[in-house]
Amino acid sequence: MRTIRRRLFRSHVAVMFVAVGVLAAAGAVAYVIAEVVGDGFGDPGPGGHDTGADADGDGFAGGPLFLLCPLVAALTAAGIVSWRVSQRIAAPIQDKRASTTRISQGDYDVVVDGGDTAELAALADDVNALATEIADTEARRLQLIGDIAHELRNPLATIEGSMEALMDGVVEPTDEA
């Protein structure tokens, strides 16, 4: 069975590969665009000499923002992939949390789904066992309250009958009575 640790590791590796891949692809695209447009990647200047500079004299026609495009593209792609992967990893945990909230509100018949990782399956088993134990404890508590109420009703009914007999004058009010 898979573990959360392995899923997290694989997700981090996937995000790194996406970022590096997009960075390389965007860099290649930027290079191709610069070659097609010219101005700065070795285009000959006036008189056929490679000056290595564009019209501004900074050596690159696209400027610093043009160099940041691949980096921004890589970070954006990595962010999107990271968000999606984190949602997939967090969803089963959120389901378990919703189930435990229902149990804490008294719905002990909730069955927590095991999930697809060893840790979440073990957690679900523990929560299900806990819910069953709480349900059994609640049933025993209700039974105890019922038994106590029944046991107290008999002596209270006897005392109530004796007091009514005293008040009605059926029994003489003595110290013993």
mmCIF file with all atom_site columns, C-alpha atoms in Angstrom:
data_model
loop_
_atom_site.group_PDB
_atom_site.id
_atom_site.type_symbol
_atom_site.label_atom_id
_atom_site.label_alt_id
_atom_site.label_comp_id
_atom_site.label_asym_id
_atom_site.label_entity_id
_atom_site.label_seq_id
_atom_site.pdbx_PDB_ins_code
_atom_site.Cartn_x
_atom_site.Cartn_y
_atom_site.Cartn_z
_atom_site.occupancy
_atom_site.B_iso_or_equiv
_atom_site.pdbx_formal_charge
_atom_site.auth_seq_id
_atom_site.auth_comp_id
_atom_site.auth_asym_id
_atom_site.auth_atom_id
_atom_site.pdbx_PDB_model_num
ATOM 1   C CA . MET A 1 1   ? 0.000   0.000  0.000   1.00 0.00 ? 1   MET A CA 1
ATOM 2   C CA . ARG A 1 2   ? 1.207   3.511  -0.743  1.00 0.00 ? 2   ARG A CA 1
ATOM 3   C CA . THR A 1 3   ? 2.290   5.869  1.997   1.00 0.00 ? 3   THR A CA 1
ATOM 4   C CA . ILE A 1 4   ? 1.797   9.595  2.371   1.00 0.00 ? 4   ILE A CA 1
ATOM 5   C CA . ARG A 1 5   ? 5.563   10.040 2.597   1.00 0.00 ? 5   ARG A CA 1
ATOM 6   C CA . ARG A 1 6   ? 6.027   8.455  -0.839  1.00 0.00 ? 6   ARG A CA 1
ATOM 7   C CA . ARG A 1 7   ? 3.183   10.470 -2.341  1.00 0.00 ? 7   ARG A CA 1
ATOM 8   C CA . LEU A 1 8   ? 4.669   13.700 -1.005  1.00 0.00 ? 8   LEU A CA 1
ATOM 9   C CA . PHE A 1 9   ? 8.125   12.791 -2.290  1.00 0.00 ? 9   PHE A CA 1
ATOM 10  C CA . ARG A 1 10  ? 6.769   11.913 -5.725  1.00 0.00 ? 10  ARG A CA 1
ATOM 11  C CA . SER A 1 11  ? 4.760   15.132 -5.836  1.00 0.00 ? 11  SER A CA 1
ATOM 12  C CA . HIS A 1 12  ? 7.847   17.212 -5.010  1.00 0.00 ? 12  HIS A CA 1
ATOM 13  C CA . VAL A 1 13  ? 9.854   15.424 -7.693  1.00 0.00 ? 13  VAL A CA 1
ATOM 14  C CA . ALA A 1 14  ? 7.042   15.966 -10.211 1.00 0.00 ? 14  ALA A CA 1
ATOM 15  C CA . VAL A 1 15  ? 6.900   19.677 -9.418  1.00 0.00 ? 15  VAL A CA 1
ATOM 16  C CA . MET A 1 16  ? 10.692  19.934 -9.829  1.00 0.00 ? 16  MET A CA 1
ATOM 17  C CA . PHE A 1 17  ? 10.573  18.150 -13.204 1.00 0.00 ? 17  PHE A CA 1
ATOM 18  C CA . VAL A 1 18  ? 7.730   20.374 -14.392 1.00 0.00 ? 18  VAL A CA 1
ATOM 19  C CA . ALA A 1 19  ? 9.596   23.508 -13.329 1.00 0.00 ? 19  ALA A CA 1
ATOM 20  C CA . VAL A 1 20  ? 12.871  22.420 -14.952 1.00 0.00 ? 20  VAL A CA 1
ATOM 21  C CA . GLY A 1 21  ? 11.078  21.251 -18.096 1.00 0.00 ? 21  GLY A CA 1
ATOM 22  C CA . VAL A 1 22  ? 9.127   24.458 -18.481 1.00 0.00 ? 22  VAL A CA 1
ATOM 23  C CA . LEU A 1 23  ? 12.243  26.494 -17.721 1.00 0.00 ? 23  LEU A CA 1
ATOM 24  C CA . ALA A 1 24  ? 14.187  24.634 -20.421 1.00 0.00 ? 24  ALA A CA 1
ATOM 25  C CA . ALA A 1 25  ? 11.326  24.863 -22.931 1.00 0.00 ? 25  ALA A CA 1
ATOM 26  C CA . ALA A 1 26  ? 10.731  28.544 -22.250 1.00 0.00 ? 26  ALA A CA 1
ATOM 27  C CA . GLY A 1 27  ? 14.472  29.229 -22.517 1.00 0.00 ? 27  GLY A CA 1
ATOM 28  C CA . ALA A 1 28  ? 14.586  27.420 -25.845 1.00 0.00 ? 28  ALA A CA 1
ATOM 29  C CA . VAL A 1 29  ? 11.578  29.380 -27.071 1.00 0.00 ? 29  VAL A CA 1
ATOM 30  C CA . ALA A 1 30  ? 13.198  32.626 -25.926 1.00 0.00 ? 30  ALA A CA 1
ATOM 31  C CA . TYR A 1 31  ? 16.396  31.684 -27.737 1.00 0.00 ? 31  TYR A CA 1
ATOM 32  C CA . VAL A 1 32  ? 14.515  30.843 -30.943 1.00 0.00 ? 32  VAL A CA 1
ATOM 33  C CA . ILE A 1 33  ? 12.569  34.097 -30.748 1.00 0.00 ? 33  ILE A CA 1
ATOM 34  C CA . ALA A 1 34  ? 15.778  36.037 -30.223 1.00 0.00 ? 34  ALA A CA 1
ATOM 35  C CA . GLU A 1 35  ? 17.395  34.278 -33.205 1.00 0.00 ? 35  GLU A CA 1
ATOM 36  C CA . VAL A 1 36  ? 14.384  34.894 -35.429 1.00 0.00 ? 36  VAL A CA 1
ATOM 37  C CA . VAL A 1 37  ? 14.039  38.502 -34.390 1.00 0.00 ? 37  VAL A CA 1
ATOM 38  C CA . GLY A 1 38  ? 17.787  38.952 -34.313 1.00 0.00 ? 38  GLY A CA 1
ATOM 39  C CA . ASP A 1 39  ? 19.431  41.759 -32.390 1.00 0.00 ? 39  ASP A CA 1
ATOM 40  C CA . GLY A 1 40  ? 21.669  40.326 -29.756 1.00 0.00 ? 40  GLY A CA 1
ATOM 41  C CA . PHE A 1 41  ? 22.493  36.681 -30.150 1.00 0.00 ? 41  PHE A CA 1
ATOM 42  C CA . GLY A 1 42  ? 25.441  37.118 -32.459 1.00 0.00 ? 42  GLY A CA 1
ATOM 43  C CA . ASP A 1 43  ? 23.864  39.148 -35.264 1.00 0.00 ? 43  ASP A CA 1
ATOM 44  C CA . PRO A 1 44  ? 26.417  41.065 -37.195 1.00 0.00 ? 44  PRO A CA 1
ATOM 45  C CA . GLY A 1 45  ? 26.442  44.774 -36.662 1.00 0.00 ? 45  GLY A CA 1
ATOM 46  C CA . PRO A 1 46  ? 27.151  47.453 -39.260 1.00 0.00 ? 46  PRO A CA 1
ATOM 47  C CA . GLY A 1 47  ? 29.889  46.408 -41.618 1.00 0.00 ? 47  GLY A CA 1
ATOM 48  C CA . GLY A 1 48  ? 29.341  42.696 -40.920 1.00 0.00 ? 48  GLY A CA 1
ATOM 49  C CA . HIS A 1 49  ? 31.058  42.694 -37.532 1.00 0.00 ? 49  HIS A CA 1
ATOM 50  C CA . ASP A 1 50  ? 29.449  41.005 -34.516 1.00 0.00 ? 50  ASP A CA 1
ATOM 51  C CA . THR A 1 51  ? 29.262  43.720 -31.963 1.00 0.00 ? 51  THR A CA 1
ATOM 52  C CA . GLY A 1 52  ? 27.343  41.657 -29.411 1.00 0.00 ? 52  GLY A CA 1
ATOM 53  C CA . ALA A 1 53  ? 25.183  44.636 -28.658 1.00 0.00 ? 53  ALA A CA 1
ATOM 54  C CA . ASP A 1 54  ? 21.791  45.840 -29.717 1.00 0.00 ? 54  ASP A CA 1
ATOM 55  C CA . ALA A 1 55  ? 20.701  49.369 -30.461 1.00 0.00 ? 55  ALA A CA 1
ATOM 56  C CA . ASP A 1 56  ? 20.741  50.249 -26.745 1.00 0.00 ? 56  ASP A CA 1
ATOM 57  C CA . GLY A 1 57  ? 24.207  48.851 -26.312 1.00 0.00 ? 57  GLY A CA 1
ATOM 58  C CA . ASP A 1 58  ? 23.298  46.454 -23.507 1.00 0.00 ? 58  ASP A CA 1
ATOM 59  C CA . GLY A 1 59  ? 24.197  43.308 -25.445 1.00 0.00 ? 59  GLY A CA 1
ATOM 60  C CA . PHE A 1 60  ? 20.709  41.780 -25.528 1.00 0.00 ? 60  PHE A CA 1
ATOM 61  C CA . ALA A 1 61  ? 17.764  43.055 -27.484 1.00 0.00 ? 61  ALA A CA 1
ATOM 62  C CA . GLY A 1 62  ? 15.099  41.508 -25.282 1.00 0.00 ? 62  GLY A CA 1
ATOM 63  C CA . GLY A 1 63  ? 16.308  43.131 -22.132 1.00 0.00 ? 63  GLY A CA 1
ATOM 64  C CA . PRO A 1 64  ? 16.147  41.753 -18.604 1.00 0.00 ? 64  PRO A CA 1
ATOM 65  C CA . LEU A 1 65  ? 12.395  41.165 -18.727 1.00 0.00 ? 65  LEU A CA 1
ATOM 66  C CA . PHE A 1 66  ? 12.870  38.870 -21.703 1.00 0.00 ? 66  PHE A CA 1
ATOM 67  C CA . LEU A 1 67  ? 15.228  36.763 -19.610 1.00 0.00 ? 67  LEU A CA 1
ATOM 68  C CA . LEU A 1 68  ? 12.699  36.537 -16.769 1.00 0.00 ? 68  LEU A CA 1
ATOM 69  C CA . CYS A 1 69  ? 9.951   35.072 -18.974 1.00 0.00 ? 69  CYS A CA 1
ATOM 70  C CA . PRO A 1 70  ? 11.237  31.476 -18.768 1.00 0.00 ? 70  PRO A CA 1
ATOM 71  C CA . LEU A 1 71  ? 11.650  31.779 -15.011 1.00 0.00 ? 71  LEU A CA 1
ATOM 72  C CA . VAL A 1 72  ? 8.135   33.174 -14.551 1.00 0.00 ? 72  VAL A CA 1
ATOM 73  C CA . ALA A 1 73  ? 6.712   30.458 -16.809 1.00 0.00 ? 73  ALA A CA 1
ATOM 74  C CA . ALA A 1 74  ? 8.515   27.739 -14.830 1.00 0.00 ? 74  ALA A CA 1
ATOM 75  C CA . LEU A 1 75  ? 7.389   29.118 -11.476 1.00 0.00 ? 75  LEU A CA 1
ATOM 76  C CA . THR A 1 76  ? 3.796   29.456 -12.702 1.00 0.00 ? 76  THR A CA 1
ATOM 77  C CA . ALA A 1 77  ? 3.717   25.900 -14.038 1.00 0.00 ? 77  ALA A CA 1
ATOM 78  C CA . ALA A 1 78  ? 5.315   24.540 -10.863 1.00 0.00 ? 78  ALA A CA 1
ATOM 79  C CA . GLY A 1 79  ? 2.803   26.477 -8.759  1.00 0.00 ? 79  GLY A CA 1
ATOM 80  C CA . ILE A 1 80  ? -0.154  25.111 -10.708 1.00 0.00 ? 80  ILE A CA 1
ATOM 81  C CA . VAL A 1 81  ? 1.110   21.532 -10.516 1.00 0.00 ? 81  VAL A CA 1
ATOM 82  C CA . SER A 1 82  ? 1.937   21.930 -6.833  1.00 0.00 ? 82  SER A CA 1
ATOM 83  C CA . TRP A 1 83  ? -1.555  23.294 -6.075  1.00 0.00 ? 83  TRP A CA 1
ATOM 84  C CA . ARG A 1 84  ? -3.232  20.404 -7.901  1.00 0.00 ? 84  ARG A CA 1
ATOM 85  C CA . VAL A 1 85  ? -1.054  17.758 -6.247  1.00 0.00 ? 85  VAL A CA 1
ATOM 86  C CA . SER A 1 86  ? -1.584  19.246 -2.785  1.00 0.00 ? 86  SER A CA 1
ATOM 87  C CA . GLN A 1 87  ? -5.348  19.203 -3.340  1.00 0.00 ? 87  GLN A CA 1
ATOM 88  C CA . ARG A 1 88  ? -5.201  15.520 -4.275  1.00 0.00 ? 88  ARG A CA 1
ATOM 89  C CA . ILE A 1 89  ? -3.138  14.695 -1.182  1.00 0.00 ? 89  ILE A CA 1
ATOM 90  C CA . ALA A 1 90  ? -5.249  16.809 1.197   1.00 0.00 ? 90  ALA A CA 1
ATOM 91  C CA . ALA A 1 91  ? -8.684  15.622 -0.016  1.00 0.00 ? 91  ALA A CA 1
ATOM 92  C CA . PRO A 1 92  ? -8.675  12.281 1.880   1.00 0.00 ? 92  PRO A CA 1
ATOM 93  C CA . ILE A 1 93  ? -7.501  14.042 5.034   1.00 0.00 ? 93  ILE A CA 1
ATOM 94  C CA . GLN A 1 94  ? -10.341 16.549 4.737   1.00 0.00 ? 94  GLN A CA 1
ATOM 95  C CA . ASP A 1 95  ? -12.810 13.656 4.306   1.00 0.00 ? 95  ASP A CA 1
ATOM 96  C CA . LYS A 1 96  ? -11.511 12.065 7.516   1.00 0.00 ? 96  LYS A CA 1
ATOM 97  C CA . ARG A 1 97  ? -11.844 15.390 9.308   1.00 0.00 ? 97  ARG A CA 1
ATOM 98  C CA . ALA A 1 98  ? -15.461 15.770 8.187   1.00 0.00 ? 98  ALA A CA 1
ATOM 99  C CA . SER A 1 99  ? -16.228 12.255 9.434   1.00 0.00 ? 99  SER A CA 1
ATOM 100 C CA . THR A 1 100 ? -14.639 12.884 12.831  1.00 0.00 ? 100 THR A CA 1
ATOM 101 C CA . THR A 1 101 ? -16.614 16.122 13.139  1.00 0.00 ? 101 THR A CA 1
ATOM 102 C CA . ARG A 1 102 ? -19.834 14.170 12.582  1.00 0.00 ? 102 ARG A CA 1
ATOM 103 C CA . ILE A 1 103 ? -18.747 11.632 15.209  1.00 0.00 ? 103 ILE A CA 1
ATOM 104 C CA . SER A 1 104 ? -18.006 14.425 17.688  1.00 0.00 ? 104 SER A CA 1
ATOM 105 C CA . GLN A 1 105 ? -21.545 15.708 17.109  1.00 0.00 ? 105 GLN A CA 1
ATOM 106 C CA . GLY A 1 106 ? -23.016 12.360 18.141  1.00 0.00 ? 106 GLY A CA 1
ATOM 107 C CA . ASP A 1 107 ? -23.387 10.546 14.800  1.00 0.00 ? 107 ASP A CA 1
ATOM 108 C CA . TYR A 1 108 ? -21.598 7.337  15.803  1.00 0.00 ? 108 TYR A CA 1
ATOM 109 C CA . ASP A 1 109 ? -22.795 5.388  12.756  1.00 0.00 ? 109 ASP A CA 1
ATOM 110 C CA . VAL A 1 110 ? -20.323 7.179  10.487  1.00 0.00 ? 110 VAL A CA 1
ATOM 111 C CA . VAL A 1 111 ? -17.897 4.829  8.787   1.00 0.00 ? 111 VAL A CA 1
ATOM 112 C CA . VAL A 1 112 ? -14.607 6.482  7.885   1.00 0.00 ? 112 VAL A CA 1
ATOM 113 C CA . ASP A 1 113 ? -13.254 5.364  4.508   1.00 0.00 ? 113 ASP A CA 1
ATOM 114 C CA . GLY A 1 114 ? -9.774  3.863  4.654   1.00 0.00 ? 114 GLY A CA 1
ATOM 115 C CA . GLY A 1 115 ? -8.210  5.807  1.822   1.00 0.00 ? 115 GLY A CA 1
ATOM 116 C CA . ASP A 1 116 ? -5.384  4.765  -0.449  1.00 0.00 ? 116 ASP A CA 1
ATOM 117 C CA . THR A 1 117 ? -2.384  5.128  1.837   1.00 0.00 ? 117 THR A CA 1
ATOM 118 C CA . ALA A 1 118 ? -1.246  3.002  4.743   1.00 0.00 ? 118 ALA A CA 1
ATOM 119 C CA . GLU A 1 119 ? -1.309  5.891  7.209   1.00 0.00 ? 119 GLU A CA 1
ATOM 120 C CA . LEU A 1 120 ? -4.820  7.004  6.288   1.00 0.00 ? 120 LEU A CA 1
ATOM 121 C CA . ALA A 1 121 ? -6.118  3.422  6.344   1.00 0.00 ? 121 ALA A CA 1
ATOM 122 C CA . ALA A 1 122 ? -4.699  2.949  9.849   1.00 0.00 ? 122 ALA A CA 1
ATOM 123 C CA . LEU A 1 123 ? -6.166  6.292  10.936  1.00 0.00 ? 123 LEU A CA 1
ATOM 124 C CA . ALA A 1 124 ? -9.575  5.326  9.519   1.00 0.00 ? 124 ALA A CA 1
ATOM 125 C CA . ASP A 1 125 ? -9.473  1.992  11.380  1.00 0.00 ? 125 ASP A CA 1
ATOM 126 C CA . ASP A 1 126 ? -8.643  3.791  14.631  1.00 0.00 ? 126 ASP A CA 1
ATOM 127 C CA . VAL A 1 127 ? -11.387 6.370  14.162  1.00 0.00 ? 127 VAL A CA 1
ATOM 128 C CA . ASN A 1 128 ? -13.934 3.671  13.320  1.00 0.00 ? 128 ASN A CA 1
ATOM 129 C CA . ALA A 1 129 ? -12.926 1.708  16.441  1.00 0.00 ? 129 ALA A CA 1
ATOM 130 C CA . LEU A 1 130 ? -13.169 4.894  18.492  1.00 0.00 ? 130 LEU A CA 1
ATOM 131 C CA . ALA A 1 131 ? -16.644 5.650  17.126  1.00 0.00 ? 131 ALA A CA 1
ATOM 132 C CA . THR A 1 132 ? -17.800 2.122  17.936  1.00 0.00 ? 132 THR A CA 1
ATOM 133 C CA . GLU A 1 133 ? -16.403 2.371  21.460  1.00 0.00 ? 133 GLU A CA 1
ATOM 134 C CA . ILE A 1 134 ? -18.040 5.773  22.013  1.00 0.00 ? 134 ILE A CA 1
ATOM 135 C CA . ALA A 1 135 ? -21.365 4.405  20.741  1.00 0.00 ? 135 ALA A CA 1
ATOM 136 C CA . ASP A 1 136 ? -21.103 1.441  23.136  1.00 0.00 ? 136 ASP A CA 1
ATOM 137 C CA . THR A 1 137 ? -20.200 3.755  26.031  1.00 0.00 ? 137 THR A CA 1
ATOM 138 C CA . GLU A 1 138 ? -23.149 6.007  25.213  1.00 0.00 ? 138 GLU A CA 1
ATOM 139 C CA . ALA A 1 139 ? -25.501 2.999  25.152  1.00 0.00 ? 139 ALA A CA 1
ATOM 140 C CA . ARG A 1 140 ? -24.171 1.808  28.528  1.00 0.00 ? 140 ARG A CA 1
ATOM 141 C CA . ARG A 1 141 ? -24.568 5.332  29.948  1.00 0.00 ? 141 ARG A CA 1
ATOM 142 C CA . LEU A 1 142 ? -28.195 5.495  28.841  1.00 0.00 ? 142 LEU A CA 1
ATOM 143 C CA . GLN A 1 143 ? -28.853 2.036  30.287  1.00 0.00 ? 143 GLN A CA 1
ATOM 144 C CA . LEU A 1 144 ? -27.256 3.077  33.608  1.00 0.00 ? 144 LEU A CA 1
ATOM 145 C CA . ILE A 1 145 ? -29.357 6.240  33.778  1.00 0.00 ? 145 ILE A CA 1
ATOM 146 C CA . GLY A 1 146 ? -32.473 4.180  33.085  1.00 0.00 ? 146 GLY A CA 1
ATOM 147 C CA . ASP A 1 147 ? -31.552 1.649  35.783  1.00 0.00 ? 147 ASP A CA 1
ATOM 148 C CA . ILE A 1 148 ? -30.808 4.384  38.341  1.00 0.00 ? 148 ILE A CA 1
ATOM 149 C CA . ALA A 1 149 ? -34.076 6.126  37.547  1.00 0.00 ? 149 ALA A CA 1
ATOM 150 C CA . HIS A 1 150 ? -35.961 2.859  37.999  1.00 0.00 ? 150 HIS A CA 1
ATOM 151 C CA . GLU A 1 151 ? -34.189 2.082  41.261  1.00 0.00 ? 151 GLU A CA 1
ATOM 152 C CA . LEU A 1 152 ? -34.947 5.538  42.646  1.00 0.00 ? 152 LEU A CA 1
ATOM 153 C CA . ARG A 1 153 ? -38.603 5.457  41.572  1.00 0.00 ? 153 ARG A CA 1
ATOM 154 C CA . ASN A 1 154 ? -39.529 2.600  43.927  1.00 0.00 ? 154 ASN A CA 1
ATOM 155 C CA . PRO A 1 155 ? -38.335 4.191  47.192  1.00 0.00 ? 155 PRO A CA 1
ATOM 156 C CA . LEU A 1 156 ? -39.630 7.599  46.103  1.00 0.00 ? 156 LEU A CA 1
ATOM 157 C CA . ALA A 1 157 ? -43.036 6.107  45.310  1.00 0.00 ? 157 ALA A CA 1
ATOM 158 C CA . THR A 1 158 ? -43.108 4.495  48.774  1.00 0.00 ? 158 THR A CA 1
ATOM 159 C CA . ILE A 1 159 ? -42.182 7.787  50.463  1.00 0.00 ? 159 ILE A CA 1
ATOM 160 C CA . GLU A 1 160 ? -44.755 9.649  48.383  1.00 0.00 ? 160 GLU A CA 1
ATOM 161 C CA . GLY A 1 161 ? -47.486 7.156  49.353  1.00 0.00 ? 161 GLY A CA 1
ATOM 162 C CA . SER A 1 162 ? -46.592 7.403  53.035  1.00 0.00 ? 162 SER A CA 1
ATOM 163 C CA . MET A 1 163 ? -46.661 11.218 52.917  1.00 0.00 ? 163 MET A CA 1
ATOM 164 C CA . GLU A 1 164 ? -50.065 11.228 51.201  1.00 0.00 ? 164 GLU A CA 1
ATOM 165 C CA . ALA A 1 165 ? -51.392 8.859  53.852  1.00 0.00 ? 165 ALA A CA 1
ATOM 166 C CA . LEU A 1 166 ? -50.120 11.196 56.579  1.00 0.00 ? 166 LEU A CA 1
ATOM 167 C CA . MET A 1 167 ? -51.655 14.240 54.876  1.00 0.00 ? 167 MET A CA 1
ATOM 168 C CA . ASP A 1 168 ? -54.993 12.478 54.338  1.00 0.00 ? 168 ASP A CA 1
ATOM 169 C CA . GLY A 1 169 ? -55.073 11.343 57.939  1.00 0.00 ? 169 GLY A CA 1
ATOM 170 C CA . VAL A 1 170 ? -55.072 7.654  57.071  1.00 0.00 ? 170 VAL A CA 1
ATOM 171 C CA . VAL A 1 171 ? -51.901 7.173  59.138  1.00 0.00 ? 171 VAL A CA 1
ATOM 172 C CA . GLU A 1 172 ? -51.456 8.755  62.525  1.00 0.00 ? 172 GLU A CA 1
ATOM 173 C CA . PRO A 1 173 ? -48.574 11.287 62.613  1.00 0.00 ? 173 PRO A CA 1
ATOM 174 C CA . THR A 1 174 ? -46.149 9.675  65.039  1.00 0.00 ? 174 THR A CA 1
ATOM 175 C CA . ASP A 1 175 ? -42.409 10.021 65.397  1.00 0.00 ? 175 ASP A CA 1
ATOM 176 C CA . GLU A 1 176 ? -41.996 6.643  63.764  1.00 0.00 ? 176 GLU A CA 1
ATOM 177 C CA . ALA A 1 177 ? -44.270 7.543  60.844  1.00 0.00 ? 177 ALA A CA 1
#
